[in-house]
XYZ file of N, CA, C and O in Angstrom:
644
model
N -17.425 -20.154 -45.083
C -17.999 -19.082 -44.310
C -19.520 -19.164 -44.391
O -20.089 -19.269 -45.461
N -20.167 -19.077 -43.228
C -21.622 -19.162 -43.174
C -22.259 -17.804 -43.410
O -21.757 -16.798 -42.968
N -23.386 -17.841 -44.057
C -24.163 -16.624 -44.241
C -25.374 -16.713 -43.329
O -25.906 -17.778 -43.080
N -25.821 -15.572 -42.858
C -26.988 -15.566 -41.992
C -26.620 -15.971 -40.580
O -25.462 -15.985 -40.193
N -27.632 -16.306 -39.821
C -27.434 -16.647 -38.415
C -27.164 -18.128 -38.251
O -27.773 -18.964 -38.906
N -26.276 -18.442 -37.326
C -25.984 -19.838 -37.020
C -27.170 -20.430 -36.258
O -27.873 -19.734 -35.531
N -27.393 -21.707 -36.435
C -28.480 -22.403 -35.751
C -28.030 -22.722 -34.325
O -26.928 -23.208 -34.106
N -28.875 -22.459 -33.364
C -28.575 -22.722 -31.961
C -29.256 -24.022 -31.545
O -30.363 -24.013 -30.996
N -28.599 -25.140 -31.816
C -29.185 -26.445 -31.502
C -29.339 -26.663 -30.000
O -30.193 -27.423 -29.570
N -28.517 -25.999 -29.198
C -28.620 -26.163 -27.742
C -29.934 -25.606 -27.193
O -30.392 -26.027 -26.138
N -30.539 -24.679 -27.900
C -31.802 -24.091 -27.467
C -32.965 -24.435 -28.391
O -34.058 -23.895 -28.240
N -32.735 -25.318 -29.334
C -33.770 -25.793 -30.241
C -34.641 -26.814 -29.502
O -34.154 -27.583 -28.670
N -35.914 -26.835 -29.803
C -36.865 -27.737 -29.137
C -36.385 -29.191 -29.137
O -36.378 -29.849 -28.103
N -35.996 -29.695 -30.289
C -35.557 -31.094 -30.384
C -34.077 -31.245 -30.063
O -33.662 -32.240 -29.478
N -33.282 -30.262 -30.447
C -31.843 -30.319 -30.172
C -31.543 -30.411 -28.685
O -30.689 -31.183 -28.252
N -32.237 -29.631 -27.893
C -32.032 -29.639 -26.438
C -32.332 -31.027 -25.850
O -31.583 -31.544 -25.039
N -33.430 -31.637 -26.294
C -33.783 -32.986 -25.824
C -32.708 -33.997 -26.216
O -32.312 -34.842 -25.412
N -32.247 -33.905 -27.453
C -31.206 -34.831 -27.937
C -29.926 -34.693 -27.113
O -29.318 -35.696 -26.730
N -29.531 -33.463 -26.835
C -28.288 -33.246 -26.080
C -28.404 -33.703 -24.636
O -27.440 -34.230 -24.067
N -29.574 -33.543 -24.024
C -29.769 -34.060 -22.664
C -29.569 -35.570 -22.631
O -28.974 -36.111 -21.705
N -30.048 -36.259 -23.652
C -29.863 -37.712 -23.749
C -28.411 -38.054 -24.068
O -27.849 -38.995 -23.504
N -27.798 -37.300 -24.966
C -26.416 -37.571 -25.392
C -25.446 -37.499 -24.218
O -24.499 -38.289 -24.130
N -25.680 -36.575 -23.307
C -24.781 -36.418 -22.157
C -24.796 -37.626 -21.218
O -23.910 -37.781 -20.391
N -25.773 -38.494 -21.357
C -25.849 -39.711 -20.534
C -24.986 -40.847 -21.082
O -24.831 -41.872 -20.435
N -24.449 -40.673 -22.278
C -23.648 -41.719 -22.918
C -22.276 -41.840 -22.259
O -21.771 -40.894 -21.666
N -21.682 -43.006 -22.421
C -20.361 -43.261 -21.842
C -19.255 -43.251 -22.892
O -18.100 -43.471 -22.575
N -19.608 -42.986 -24.136
C -18.640 -43.001 -25.230
C -17.992 -41.627 -25.406
O -18.365 -40.657 -24.750
N -17.033 -41.574 -26.303
C -16.335 -40.316 -26.568
C -17.273 -39.267 -27.166
O -17.216 -38.091 -26.843
N -18.138 -39.713 -28.070
C -19.174 -38.854 -28.633
C -20.514 -39.465 -28.244
O -20.775 -40.619 -28.546
N -21.346 -38.701 -27.578
C -22.668 -39.182 -27.198
C -23.711 -38.689 -28.182
O -23.636 -37.558 -28.669
N -24.666 -39.550 -28.485
C -25.766 -39.187 -29.384
C -27.085 -39.382 -28.674
O -27.276 -40.358 -27.953
N -27.995 -38.447 -28.902
C -29.357 -38.555 -28.406
C -30.301 -38.353 -29.576
O -29.959 -37.700 -30.563
N -31.494 -38.931 -29.461
C -32.472 -38.802 -30.542
C -33.882 -38.780 -29.973
O -34.144 -39.352 -28.910
N -34.756 -38.108 -30.693
C -36.179 -38.146 -30.387
C -36.922 -38.553 -31.646
O -36.511 -38.232 -32.761
N -38.011 -39.291 -31.450
C -38.885 -39.697 -32.548
C -40.158 -38.874 -32.426
O -40.800 -38.860 -31.371
N -40.477 -38.158 -33.487
C -41.605 -37.237 -33.490
C -42.641 -37.711 -34.506
O -42.294 -38.094 -35.623
N -43.894 -37.680 -34.080
C -44.987 -37.998 -35.005
C -46.118 -37.015 -34.738
O -46.513 -36.827 -33.590
N -46.587 -36.393 -35.793
C -47.645 -35.382 -35.688
C -47.284 -34.288 -34.685
O -48.124 -33.818 -33.918
N -45.993 -33.902 -34.666
C -45.538 -32.822 -33.807
C -45.319 -33.180 -32.348
O -44.990 -32.321 -31.539
N -45.500 -34.449 -31.992
C -45.377 -34.900 -30.601
C -44.210 -35.874 -30.490
O -44.071 -36.780 -31.318
N -43.378 -35.699 -29.465
C -42.293 -36.648 -29.212
C -42.907 -37.921 -28.642
O -43.527 -37.905 -27.580
N -42.735 -39.032 -29.372
C -43.297 -40.312 -28.927
C -42.214 -41.305 -28.506
O -42.523 -42.361 -27.967
N -40.965 -40.984 -28.782
C -39.861 -41.871 -28.402
C -38.596 -41.074 -28.216
O -38.434 -39.989 -28.782
N -37.696 -41.594 -27.408
C -36.431 -40.928 -27.129
C -35.404 -42.000 -26.796
O -35.746 -43.093 -26.349
N -34.147 -41.677 -27.030
C -33.106 -42.646 -26.718
C -31.725 -42.064 -26.903
O -31.550 -40.969 -27.426
N -30.759 -42.837 -26.464
C -29.351 -42.467 -26.579
C -28.579 -43.693 -27.034
O -29.070 -44.823 -26.943
N -27.379 -43.475 -27.502
C -26.513 -44.585 -27.888
C -26.192 -45.394 -26.634
O -25.896 -44.826 -25.578
N -26.258 -46.716 -26.768
C -26.038 -47.585 -25.603
C -25.808 -49.018 -26.072
O -25.925 -49.316 -27.260
N -25.523 -49.908 -25.126
C -25.416 -51.325 -25.444
C -26.806 -51.892 -25.722
O -27.778 -51.495 -25.077
N -26.887 -52.804 -26.657
C -28.162 -53.414 -27.029
C -28.539 -54.523 -26.048
O -27.671 -55.117 -25.407
N -29.832 -54.783 -25.977
C -30.342 -55.871 -25.144
C -30.991 -56.928 -26.039
O -31.239 -56.688 -27.225
N -31.313 -58.051 -25.461
C -32.013 -59.108 -26.185
C -33.363 -58.582 -26.678
O -33.783 -58.870 -27.797
N -34.035 -57.794 -25.838
C -35.335 -57.235 -26.218
C -35.212 -56.311 -27.435
O -36.089 -56.297 -28.289
N -34.130 -55.535 -27.494
C -33.900 -54.659 -28.650
C -33.838 -55.478 -29.934
O -34.414 -55.096 -30.952
N -33.146 -56.597 -29.869
C -32.972 -57.442 -31.055
C -34.286 -58.074 -31.506
O -34.454 -58.404 -32.676
N -35.218 -58.238 -30.584
C -36.532 -58.786 -30.943
C -37.385 -57.752 -31.666
O -38.209 -58.096 -32.492
N -37.197 -56.485 -31.337
C -38.021 -55.424 -31.914
C -37.518 -54.907 -33.259
O -38.307 -54.515 -34.105
N -36.186 -54.877 -33.436
C -35.616 -54.316 -34.653
C -34.555 -55.237 -35.245
O -33.819 -55.896 -34.516
N -34.464 -55.224 -36.555
C -33.426 -55.997 -37.231
C -32.124 -55.203 -37.285
O -32.103 -54.004 -37.002
N -31.061 -55.845 -37.670
C -29.734 -55.243 -37.833
C -29.199 -54.633 -36.535
O -28.561 -53.593 -36.540
N -29.497 -55.276 -35.414
C -28.991 -54.821 -34.122
C -27.873 -55.766 -33.705
O -28.045 -56.970 -33.668
N -26.701 -55.198 -33.409
C -25.606 -56.030 -32.923
C -25.347 -55.691 -31.459
O -26.272 -55.647 -30.667
N -24.136 -55.401 -31.082
C -23.800 -55.163 -29.682
C -24.231 -53.786 -29.176
O -24.330 -53.547 -27.990
N -24.480 -52.862 -30.095
C -24.870 -51.514 -29.675
C -26.169 -51.115 -30.356
O -26.567 -51.680 -31.368
N -26.804 -50.130 -29.761
C -28.010 -49.567 -30.356
C -27.744 -48.072 -30.500
O -27.260 -47.429 -29.570
N -27.981 -47.552 -31.670
C -27.804 -46.124 -31.899
C -28.974 -45.363 -31.289
O -30.049 -45.911 -31.075
N -28.769 -44.091 -31.046
C -29.801 -43.256 -30.433
C -31.091 -43.266 -31.243
O -32.188 -43.310 -30.668
N -30.978 -43.250 -32.563
C -32.159 -43.209 -33.420
C -33.035 -44.440 -33.199
O -34.258 -44.332 -33.058
N -32.409 -45.606 -33.169
C -33.182 -46.833 -32.978
C -33.627 -46.995 -31.532
O -34.668 -47.573 -31.265
N -32.868 -46.451 -30.586
C -33.303 -46.467 -29.185
C -34.596 -45.655 -29.044
O -35.509 -46.054 -28.307
N -34.693 -44.543 -29.764
C -35.920 -43.741 -29.741
C -37.084 -44.524 -30.342
O -38.213 -44.477 -29.833
N -36.818 -45.250 -31.415
C -37.859 -46.067 -32.039
C -38.324 -47.158 -31.073
O -39.528 -47.413 -30.935
N -37.379 -47.783 -30.392
C -37.711 -48.855 -29.455
C -38.565 -48.335 -28.303
O -39.561 -48.955 -27.918
N -38.203 -47.176 -27.751
C -38.997 -46.588 -26.667
C -40.440 -46.377 -27.118
O -41.386 -46.717 -26.403
N -40.605 -45.814 -28.309
C -41.957 -45.569 -28.827
C -42.724 -46.875 -29.006
O -43.907 -46.958 -28.654
N -42.065 -47.905 -29.537
C -42.717 -49.207 -29.707
C -43.108 -49.806 -28.362
O -44.202 -50.367 -28.214
N -42.229 -49.674 -27.372
C -42.521 -50.212 -26.041
C -43.736 -49.529 -25.406
O -44.454 -50.147 -24.627
N -43.950 -48.267 -25.747
C -45.116 -47.543 -25.235
C -46.353 -47.730 -26.120
O -47.388 -47.105 -25.889
N -46.236 -48.590 -27.137
C -47.384 -48.928 -27.969
C -47.705 -47.945 -29.079
O -48.790 -47.996 -29.662
N -46.788 -47.058 -29.408
C -47.030 -46.080 -30.472
C -46.840 -46.711 -31.848
O -45.997 -47.596 -32.029
N -47.605 -46.229 -32.799
C -47.409 -46.578 -34.205
C -46.344 -45.613 -34.725
O -46.597 -44.411 -34.832
N -45.166 -46.133 -35.020
C -44.054 -45.254 -35.397
C -43.957 -45.018 -36.898
O -43.160 -44.203 -37.349
N -44.784 -45.709 -37.674
C -44.733 -45.545 -39.125
C -44.973 -44.096 -39.512
O -45.900 -43.459 -39.028
N -44.093 -43.584 -40.366
C -44.232 -42.214 -40.854
C -43.691 -41.149 -39.913
O -43.851 -39.967 -40.176
N -43.034 -41.567 -38.840
C -42.457 -40.598 -37.905
C -41.177 -39.973 -38.449
O -40.706 -40.319 -39.543
N -40.650 -39.050 -37.674
C -39.379 -38.403 -38.017
C -38.457 -38.481 -36.814
O -38.866 -38.166 -35.701
N -37.223 -38.888 -37.060
C -36.215 -38.917 -36.009
C -35.363 -37.658 -36.117
O -34.985 -37.248 -37.218
N -35.080 -37.050 -34.976
C -34.108 -35.956 -34.875
C -32.947 -36.512 -34.071
O -33.166 -37.093 -33.003
N -31.737 -36.350 -34.575
C -30.561 -36.893 -33.881
C -29.471 -35.832 -33.804
O -29.240 -35.097 -34.761
N -28.848 -35.759 -32.628
C -27.777 -34.785 -32.421
C -26.812 -35.365 -31.400
O -27.231 -36.018 -30.448
N -25.539 -35.135 -31.620
C -24.522 -35.630 -30.703
C -23.594 -34.536 -30.245
O -23.622 -33.405 -30.756
N -22.768 -34.905 -29.276
C -21.824 -33.964 -28.694
C -20.570 -34.723 -28.262
O -20.673 -35.829 -27.717
N -19.410 -34.129 -28.520
C -18.155 -34.709 -28.048
C -18.150 -34.567 -26.520
O -18.351 -33.475 -25.992
N -17.945 -35.679 -25.825
C -18.026 -35.687 -24.366
C -16.672 -35.670 -23.672
O -16.584 -35.372 -22.488
N -15.601 -36.017 -24.391
C -14.258 -36.058 -23.804
C -13.236 -35.546 -24.800
O -13.478 -35.524 -25.990
N -12.098 -35.179 -24.275
C -10.982 -34.811 -25.143
C -10.936 -33.340 -25.499
O -11.707 -32.530 -24.989
N -10.034 -33.008 -26.420
C -9.780 -31.600 -26.754
C -10.971 -30.894 -27.412
O -11.058 -29.678 -27.368
N -11.865 -31.633 -28.009
C -13.024 -31.017 -28.671
C -14.312 -31.172 -27.861
O -15.411 -31.090 -28.405
N -14.170 -31.391 -26.570
C -15.327 -31.575 -25.689
C -16.310 -30.418 -25.877
O -15.917 -29.258 -25.926
N -17.580 -30.769 -26.004
C -18.623 -29.766 -26.181
C -19.016 -29.516 -27.627
O -20.065 -28.946 -27.899
N -18.182 -29.938 -28.568
C -18.479 -29.721 -29.980
C -19.691 -30.566 -30.391
O -19.785 -31.745 -30.056
N -20.612 -29.963 -31.124
C -21.809 -30.662 -31.587
C -21.559 -31.320 -32.942
O -20.708 -30.880 -33.702
N -22.337 -32.351 -33.237
C -22.155 -33.113 -34.471
C -22.900 -32.480 -35.650
O -23.582 -33.152 -36.408
N -22.734 -31.192 -35.811
C -23.350 -30.470 -36.914
C -22.519 -30.728 -38.169
O -21.298 -30.674 -38.130
N -23.214 -31.002 -39.266
C -22.548 -31.363 -40.508
C -22.558 -30.216 -41.514
O -23.462 -29.402 -41.526
N -21.568 -30.265 -42.404
C -21.549 -29.343 -43.543
C -22.175 -29.997 -44.765
O -22.588 -29.323 -45.689
N -22.199 -31.327 -44.756
C -22.802 -32.081 -45.863
C -24.146 -32.646 -45.399
O -24.346 -32.901 -44.213
N -25.037 -32.840 -46.334
C -26.367 -33.381 -46.022
C -26.313 -34.898 -46.117
O -26.730 -35.496 -47.100
N -25.743 -35.501 -45.042
C -25.517 -36.950 -45.030
C -25.952 -37.543 -43.699
O -26.006 -36.858 -42.681
N -26.224 -38.842 -43.751
C -26.487 -39.619 -42.545
C -25.330 -40.590 -42.405
O -24.941 -41.233 -43.373
N -24.786 -40.714 -41.197
C -23.541 -41.466 -41.034
C -23.737 -42.660 -40.108
O -23.284 -42.677 -38.970
N -24.481 -43.645 -40.572
C -24.657 -44.923 -39.871
C -25.203 -45.915 -40.883
O -26.152 -45.605 -41.598
N -24.626 -47.088 -40.928
C -25.089 -48.086 -41.894
C -26.258 -48.918 -41.378
O -26.975 -49.515 -42.159
N -26.443 -48.985 -40.078
C -27.469 -49.870 -39.528
C -28.843 -49.224 -39.409
O -29.854 -49.829 -39.736
N -28.901 -47.997 -38.934
C -30.191 -47.329 -38.688
C -31.102 -47.252 -39.917
O -32.311 -47.449 -39.792
N -30.569 -46.957 -41.107
C -31.475 -46.815 -42.253
C -32.325 -48.055 -42.535
O -33.430 -47.922 -43.076
N -31.858 -49.240 -42.162
C -32.677 -50.444 -42.364
C -33.980 -50.323 -41.587
O -35.053 -50.669 -42.086
N -33.894 -49.818 -40.354
C -35.098 -49.626 -39.540
C -35.936 -48.467 -40.065
O -37.165 -48.517 -40.030
N -35.292 -47.423 -40.555
C -36.026 -46.295 -41.133
C -36.874 -46.763 -42.314
O -38.045 -46.409 -42.429
N -36.265 -47.561 -43.201
C -36.973 -48.048 -44.381
C -38.149 -48.924 -43.954
O -39.266 -48.779 -44.462
N -37.920 -49.812 -43.003
C -38.968 -50.739 -42.552
C -40.215 -49.998 -42.073
O -41.341 -50.426 -42.326
N -40.020 -48.871 -41.366
C -41.141 -48.148 -40.786
C -41.473 -46.829 -41.506
O -42.325 -46.075 -41.045
N -40.799 -46.556 -42.607
C -41.077 -45.330 -43.355
C -40.755 -44.070 -42.557
O -41.486 -43.084 -42.599
N -39.648 -44.105 -41.830
C -39.243 -42.996 -40.971
C -38.167 -42.173 -41.669
O -37.227 -42.721 -42.232
N -38.317 -40.864 -41.621
C -37.270 -39.982 -42.141
C -36.403 -39.534 -40.966
O -36.789 -39.663 -39.806
N -35.220 -39.019 -41.284
C -34.290 -38.589 -40.227
C -33.883 -37.147 -40.470
O -33.647 -36.735 -41.605
N -33.848 -36.389 -39.384
C -33.415 -34.993 -39.425
C -32.021 -34.916 -38.832
O -31.813 -35.290 -37.673
N -31.073 -34.453 -39.640
C -29.684 -34.353 -39.187
C -29.326 -32.880 -39.020
O -29.824 -32.020 -39.750
N -28.464 -32.585 -38.048
C -28.083 -31.196 -37.816
C -27.092 -30.719 -38.875
O -26.029 -31.298 -39.058
N -27.461 -29.701 -39.584
C -26.648 -29.139 -40.652
C -26.339 -27.691 -40.282
O -27.048 -27.091 -39.473
N -25.309 -27.137 -40.850
C -24.952 -25.753 -40.546
C -26.087 -24.781 -40.888
O -26.165 -23.703 -40.317
N -26.992 -25.174 -41.775
C -28.107 -24.307 -42.164
C -29.395 -24.620 -41.411
O -30.417 -23.998 -41.658
N -29.366 -25.612 -40.514
C -30.565 -26.017 -39.787
C -30.831 -27.500 -39.991
O -30.088 -28.187 -40.689
N -31.881 -28.008 -39.371
C -32.216 -29.426 -39.519
C -32.462 -29.752 -40.983
O -33.185 -29.033 -41.670
N -31.875 -30.842 -41.464
C -32.087 -31.308 -42.832
C -32.772 -32.654 -42.755
O -32.286 -33.579 -42.093
N -33.931 -32.754 -43.417
C -34.695 -33.993 -43.410
C -34.273 -34.867 -44.579
O -34.274 -34.422 -45.725
N -33.896 -36.112 -44.251
C -33.540 -37.099 -45.280
C -34.555 -38.239 -45.228
O -34.887 -38.728 -44.147
N -35.020 -38.654 -46.379
C -35.897 -39.823 -46.428
C -35.102 -41.049 -45.987
O -33.864 -41.020 -45.945
N -35.799 -42.121 -45.678
C -35.095 -43.345 -45.278
C -34.166 -43.820 -46.395
O -33.048 -44.269 -46.133
N -34.594 -43.672 -47.628
C -33.770 -44.092 -48.763
C -32.540 -43.204 -48.921
O -31.444 -43.691 -49.204
N -32.707 -41.905 -48.733
C -31.562 -40.987 -48.822
C -30.572 -41.251 -47.690
O -29.360 -41.198 -47.893
N -31.088 -41.556 -46.501
C -30.209 -41.891 -45.380
C -29.399 -43.146 -45.701
O -28.188 -43.205 -45.450
N -30.048 -44.149 -46.281
C -29.374 -45.390 -46.656
C -28.292 -45.119 -47.709
O -27.162 -45.593 -47.589
N -28.622 -44.338 -48.713
C -27.681 -44.055 -49.802
C -26.458 -43.279 -49.310
O -25.322 -43.613 -49.661
N -26.675 -42.246 -48.504
C -25.522 -41.468 -48.040
C -24.687 -42.265 -47.054
O -23.465 -42.156 -47.057
N -25.329 -43.088 -46.229
C -24.575 -43.915 -45.277
C -23.662 -44.888 -46.016
O -22.504 -45.074 -45.632
N -24.160 -45.481 -47.067
C -23.334 -46.414 -47.849
C -22.127 -45.711 -48.444
O -21.062 -46.293 -48.581
N -22.310 -44.453 -48.794
C -21.242 -43.696 -49.432
C -20.174 -43.223 -48.446
O -18.993 -43.214 -48.756
N -20.558 -42.825 -47.234
C -19.600 -42.176 -46.342
C -19.146 -43.007 -45.143
O -18.148 -42.654 -44.509
N -19.864 -44.071 -44.810
C -19.485 -44.853 -43.621
C -18.197 -45.637 -43.840
O -17.836 -45.968 -44.958
N -17.533 -45.915 -42.734
C -16.296 -46.694 -42.786
C -15.058 -45.856 -43.039
O -13.973 -46.375 -43.266
N -15.197 -44.535 -43.001
C -14.069 -43.654 -43.260
C -13.571 -42.966 -41.991
O -12.796 -42.020 -42.055
N -14.042 -43.444 -40.832
C -13.590 -42.888 -39.563
C -14.086 -41.477 -39.299
O -13.444 -40.708 -38.596
N -15.259 -41.161 -39.816
C -15.781 -39.794 -39.709
C -15.863 -39.304 -38.270
O -15.345 -38.246 -37.942
N -16.511 -40.058 -37.393
C -16.700 -39.572 -36.016
C -15.408 -39.583 -35.225
O -15.189 -38.737 -34.357
N -14.516 -40.515 -35.516
C -13.204 -40.532 -34.830
C -12.434 -39.261 -35.175
O -11.863 -38.606 -34.315
N -12.422 -38.895 -36.438
C -11.753 -37.653 -36.868
C -12.439 -36.438 -36.251
O -11.801 -35.494 -35.830
N -13.755 -36.466 -36.238
C -14.539 -35.365 -35.706
C -14.192 -35.092 -34.242
O -14.081 -33.961 -33.822
N -14.011 -36.163 -33.469
C -13.707 -36.024 -32.048
C -12.242 -35.654 -31.807
O -11.834 -35.384 -30.680
N -11.453 -35.677 -32.861
C -10.041 -35.300 -32.723
C -9.117 -36.470 -32.469
O -7.979 -36.310 -32.062
N -9.625 -37.680 -32.713
C -8.836 -38.886 -32.453
C -8.132 -39.419 -33.652
O -8.138 -38.962 -34.731
């Protein structure tokens, strides 16, 4: 049971931007992200298929690019120095019985094994949606929690699959 007021990510400055991007995805759960530095959004992206250019800019890129790294790539393409930035990431179930459900977590974890490598390289922290509000994780904390929780089918279960 939650105490206090629930966070309205749909009307949050960064949450709204993330969800607009997430709705463009073709997957069961869409993710959108913005990269913020000094209070200004300098990059944005959504989960999508990776390109050859993506692989040149970032390491640990396979067939897909997560929203967080897509935001980093956009910022790099526009010539921004992304070191020390913060990524905000939020997703939404796009199909099925849980359509519309947001990827708000009860635990303070990051759930991707690939993105933290790029976070560490550029000293970027990540803000994940938590029931109590945005939770900022350092690149190292994101890496540690991802190693602990990934591979357990978290998002598949979340979407009801």
